[in-house]
XYZ file of C-alpha atoms in Angstrom:
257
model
C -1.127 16.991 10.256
C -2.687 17.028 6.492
C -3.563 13.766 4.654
C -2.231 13.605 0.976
C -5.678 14.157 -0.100
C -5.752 12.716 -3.265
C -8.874 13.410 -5.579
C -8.955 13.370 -8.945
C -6.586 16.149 -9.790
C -7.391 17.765 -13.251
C -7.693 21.389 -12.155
C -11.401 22.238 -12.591
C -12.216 25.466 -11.993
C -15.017 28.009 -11.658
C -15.073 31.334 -11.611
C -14.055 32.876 -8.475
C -16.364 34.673 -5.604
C -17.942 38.392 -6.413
C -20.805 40.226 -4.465
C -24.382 39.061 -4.192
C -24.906 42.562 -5.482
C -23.462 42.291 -8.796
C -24.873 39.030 -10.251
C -27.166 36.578 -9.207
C -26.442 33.099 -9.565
C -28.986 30.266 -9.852
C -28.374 26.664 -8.431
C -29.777 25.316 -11.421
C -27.196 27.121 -13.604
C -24.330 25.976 -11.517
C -25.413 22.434 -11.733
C -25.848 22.256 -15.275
C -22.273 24.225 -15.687
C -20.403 21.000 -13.687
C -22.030 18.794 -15.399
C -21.224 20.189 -18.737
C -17.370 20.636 -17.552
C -16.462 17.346 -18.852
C -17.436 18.658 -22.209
C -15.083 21.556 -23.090
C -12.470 20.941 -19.952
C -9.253 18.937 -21.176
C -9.471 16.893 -18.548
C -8.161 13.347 -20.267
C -5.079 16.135 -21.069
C -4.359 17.635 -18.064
C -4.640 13.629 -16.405
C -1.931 12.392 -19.458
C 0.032 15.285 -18.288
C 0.356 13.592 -14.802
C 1.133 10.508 -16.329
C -1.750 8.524 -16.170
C -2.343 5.896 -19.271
C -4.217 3.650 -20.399
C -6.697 2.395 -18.320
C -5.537 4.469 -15.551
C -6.361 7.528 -17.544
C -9.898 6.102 -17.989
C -10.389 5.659 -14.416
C -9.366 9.340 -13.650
C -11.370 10.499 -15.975
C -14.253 8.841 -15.309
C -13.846 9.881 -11.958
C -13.346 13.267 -12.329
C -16.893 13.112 -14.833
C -18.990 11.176 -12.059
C -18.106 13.643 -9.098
C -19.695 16.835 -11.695
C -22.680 14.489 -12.658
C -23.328 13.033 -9.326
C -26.532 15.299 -8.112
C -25.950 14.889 -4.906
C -22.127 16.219 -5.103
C -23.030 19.396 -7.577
C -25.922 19.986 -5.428
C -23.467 20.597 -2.670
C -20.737 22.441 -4.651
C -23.503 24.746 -6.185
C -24.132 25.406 -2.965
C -21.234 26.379 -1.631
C -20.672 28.760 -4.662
C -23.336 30.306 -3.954
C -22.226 30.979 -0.536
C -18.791 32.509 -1.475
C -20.526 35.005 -3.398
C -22.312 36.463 -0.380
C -20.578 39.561 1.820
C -18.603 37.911 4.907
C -18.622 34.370 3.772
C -15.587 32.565 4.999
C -14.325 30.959 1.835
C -11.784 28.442 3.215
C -12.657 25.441 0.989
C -12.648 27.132 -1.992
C -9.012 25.283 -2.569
C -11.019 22.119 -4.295
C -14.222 21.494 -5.700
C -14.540 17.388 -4.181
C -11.595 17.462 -1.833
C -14.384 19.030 1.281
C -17.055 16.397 0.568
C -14.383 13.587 0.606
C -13.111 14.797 3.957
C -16.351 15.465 5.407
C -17.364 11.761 4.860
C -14.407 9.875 5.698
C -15.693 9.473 9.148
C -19.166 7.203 7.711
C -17.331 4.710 5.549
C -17.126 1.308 7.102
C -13.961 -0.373 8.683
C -12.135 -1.780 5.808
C -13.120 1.195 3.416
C -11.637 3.726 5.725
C -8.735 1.972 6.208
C -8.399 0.675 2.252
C -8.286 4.844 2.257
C -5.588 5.445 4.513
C -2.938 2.442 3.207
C -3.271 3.977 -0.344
C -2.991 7.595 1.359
C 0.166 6.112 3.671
C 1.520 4.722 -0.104
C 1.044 8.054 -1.358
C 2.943 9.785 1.387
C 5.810 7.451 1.268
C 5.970 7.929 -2.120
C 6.248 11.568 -2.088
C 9.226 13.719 -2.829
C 10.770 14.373 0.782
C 10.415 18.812 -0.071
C 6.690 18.296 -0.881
C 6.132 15.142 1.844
C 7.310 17.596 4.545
C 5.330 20.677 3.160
C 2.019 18.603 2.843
C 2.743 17.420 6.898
C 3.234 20.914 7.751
C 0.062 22.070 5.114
C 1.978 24.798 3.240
C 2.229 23.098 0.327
C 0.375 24.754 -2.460
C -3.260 23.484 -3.429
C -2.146 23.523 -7.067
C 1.403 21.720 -6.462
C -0.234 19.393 -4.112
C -2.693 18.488 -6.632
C -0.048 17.772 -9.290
C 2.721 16.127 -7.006
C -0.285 13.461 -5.757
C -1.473 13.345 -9.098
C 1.882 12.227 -10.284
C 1.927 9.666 -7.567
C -1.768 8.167 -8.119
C -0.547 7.351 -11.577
C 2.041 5.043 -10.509
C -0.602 2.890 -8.142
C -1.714 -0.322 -9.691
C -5.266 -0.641 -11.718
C -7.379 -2.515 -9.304
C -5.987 -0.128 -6.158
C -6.622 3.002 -8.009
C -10.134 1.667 -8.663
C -11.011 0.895 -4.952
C -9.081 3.980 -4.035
C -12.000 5.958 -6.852
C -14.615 4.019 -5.787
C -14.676 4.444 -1.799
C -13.405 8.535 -2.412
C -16.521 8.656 -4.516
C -18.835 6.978 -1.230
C -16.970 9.054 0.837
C -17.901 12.533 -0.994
C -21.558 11.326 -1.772
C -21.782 11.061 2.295
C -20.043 14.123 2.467
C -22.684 16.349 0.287
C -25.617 14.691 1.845
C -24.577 14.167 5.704
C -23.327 15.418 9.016
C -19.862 14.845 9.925
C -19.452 11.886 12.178
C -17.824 12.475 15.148
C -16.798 10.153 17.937
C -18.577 10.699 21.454
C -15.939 12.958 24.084
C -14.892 9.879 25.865
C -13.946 7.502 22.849
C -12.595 10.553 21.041
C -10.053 10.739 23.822
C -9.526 7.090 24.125
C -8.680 7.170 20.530
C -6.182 9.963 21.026
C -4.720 8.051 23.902
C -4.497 4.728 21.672
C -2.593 7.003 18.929
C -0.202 8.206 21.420
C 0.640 4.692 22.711
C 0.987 3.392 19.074
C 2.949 5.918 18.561
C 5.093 5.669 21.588
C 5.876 1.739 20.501
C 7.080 3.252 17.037
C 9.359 5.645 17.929
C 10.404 3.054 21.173
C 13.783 1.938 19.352
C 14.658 4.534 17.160
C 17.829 6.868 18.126
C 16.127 10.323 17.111
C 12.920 9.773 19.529
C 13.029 12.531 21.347
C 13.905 14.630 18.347
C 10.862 13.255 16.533
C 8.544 14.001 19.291
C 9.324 17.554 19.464
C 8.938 17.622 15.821
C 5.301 16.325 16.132
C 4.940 19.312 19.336
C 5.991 21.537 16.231
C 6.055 20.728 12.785
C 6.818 23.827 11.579
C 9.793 24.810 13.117
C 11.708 21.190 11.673
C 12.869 20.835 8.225
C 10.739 19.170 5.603
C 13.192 16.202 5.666
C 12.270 15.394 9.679
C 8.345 16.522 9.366
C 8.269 14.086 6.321
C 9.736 11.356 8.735
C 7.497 12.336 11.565
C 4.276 11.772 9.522
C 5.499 8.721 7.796
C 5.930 7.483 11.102
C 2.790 8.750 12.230
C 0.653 6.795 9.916
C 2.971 3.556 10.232
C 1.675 3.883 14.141
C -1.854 4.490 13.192
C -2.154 1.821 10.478
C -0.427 -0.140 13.110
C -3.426 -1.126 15.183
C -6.451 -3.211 14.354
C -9.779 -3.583 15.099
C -12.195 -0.980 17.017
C -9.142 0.712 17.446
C -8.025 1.023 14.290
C -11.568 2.271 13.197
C -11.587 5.039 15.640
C -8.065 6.207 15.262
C -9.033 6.699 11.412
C -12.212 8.488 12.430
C -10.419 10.601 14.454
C -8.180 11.559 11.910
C -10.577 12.194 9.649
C -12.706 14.962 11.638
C -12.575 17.986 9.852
């Protein structure tokens, strides 16, 4: 089940993937190219296009600037355009620029961080149109719509939330470029799935449409967007539900790549 994953959205491109063959392509070059982006991208346009004002539109902006500059993060993205210029390279995370190193690092922010991350990702859900809710549950929505439909919706959260929001998605993809994944051991991965399953089980306990819900969840994509959007509303109500150690590794678990 995708997470809303909402970065800053101004759509930042490079150019795409060739042969190793036909040009080579320094890391140095690369960095200095993000870090220039800021320069002659309209990024505070494409941002007031999503509706973000005022100090909102700052904060975006800003955002968007820091992840390019941030050595660390265009160290890592350099690197992995490099890569997608080689024969044979599998090129699946080529649908962002920050988006990998933000979910790579989830999993090393402390307890309240990680969850401050999820509540303004369960807001964002909620707050989704129900066609593009369900197709972000089921991942077939669109990189590019997805990116302007949460875009939309980050503009509406308050100041101060959208500036925790920045600031631990910014921790999160600085651990991302610069460490491992963290992964839960076999044994409290699989207590964590169990403690998901019982959450979830005390959701759904009352509702009239359980069983249809569950075999929703057995199968997203054969349910319509309106019922997958339910099922992962209700998902991360269950989740966000518990507290504690099991809380943190519930979120940890959900955040493994």
């Amino acid at each position: 089940m995708a997470r809303v994953c909402v970065v800053a959205t101004a759509l930042v491109t490079l150019p795409g993937p060739g042969h190793a063959q036909d040009v080579t392509v320094r890391k140095s070059d690369i960095v200095r190219i993000l870090g220039q982006l800021p320069e002659f991208t309209p990024i505070r346009e494409d941002m007031r296009a999503l509706g973000f004002e005022g100090e909102k539109l700052d904060l975006a902006v800003a955002q968007i600037e820091r992840m390019l500059r941030d050595p660390l993060i265009a160290s890592n993205i350099a690197d992995r355009v490099i890569a997608a210029r080689l024969p044979n390279v599998d090129t699946v995370e080529a649908g962002g620029l920050f988006w990998p190193l933000v979910d790579r690092g989830l999993g090393r922010l402390n307890p309240r961080e990680l969850r401050y991350f999820y509540v303004v990702e369960q807001a964002m859900l909620k707050a989704l149109p129900t066609r593009e809710c369900g197709l972000t549950i089921k991942e077939r929505l669109a990189p590019e719509r997805l990116a302007k439909v949460t875009g939309s919706v980050a503009a509406r959260l308050n100041t101060p939330a959208l500036k925790e929001y920045y600031r631990i998605q910014f921790k999160a993809a600085q651990f991302g470029a610069s460490q491992e994944v963290f992964r839960l051991a076999p044994a409290a991965e699989a207590k964590a799935a169990e403690t998901i399953n019982r959450a979830l089980g005390r959701t759904l306990a009352d509702r009239p449409d359980r069983k249809a819900l569950m075999r929703a969840y057995r199968n997203l994509n054969r349910v319509g967007n309106r019922r997958a959007c339910e099922a992962g509303r209700l998902f991360m109500d269950a989740v966000l539900s518990l507290e504690g150690r099991e809380l943190h590794n519930a979120l940890i678990l959900l955040s493994t790549p």
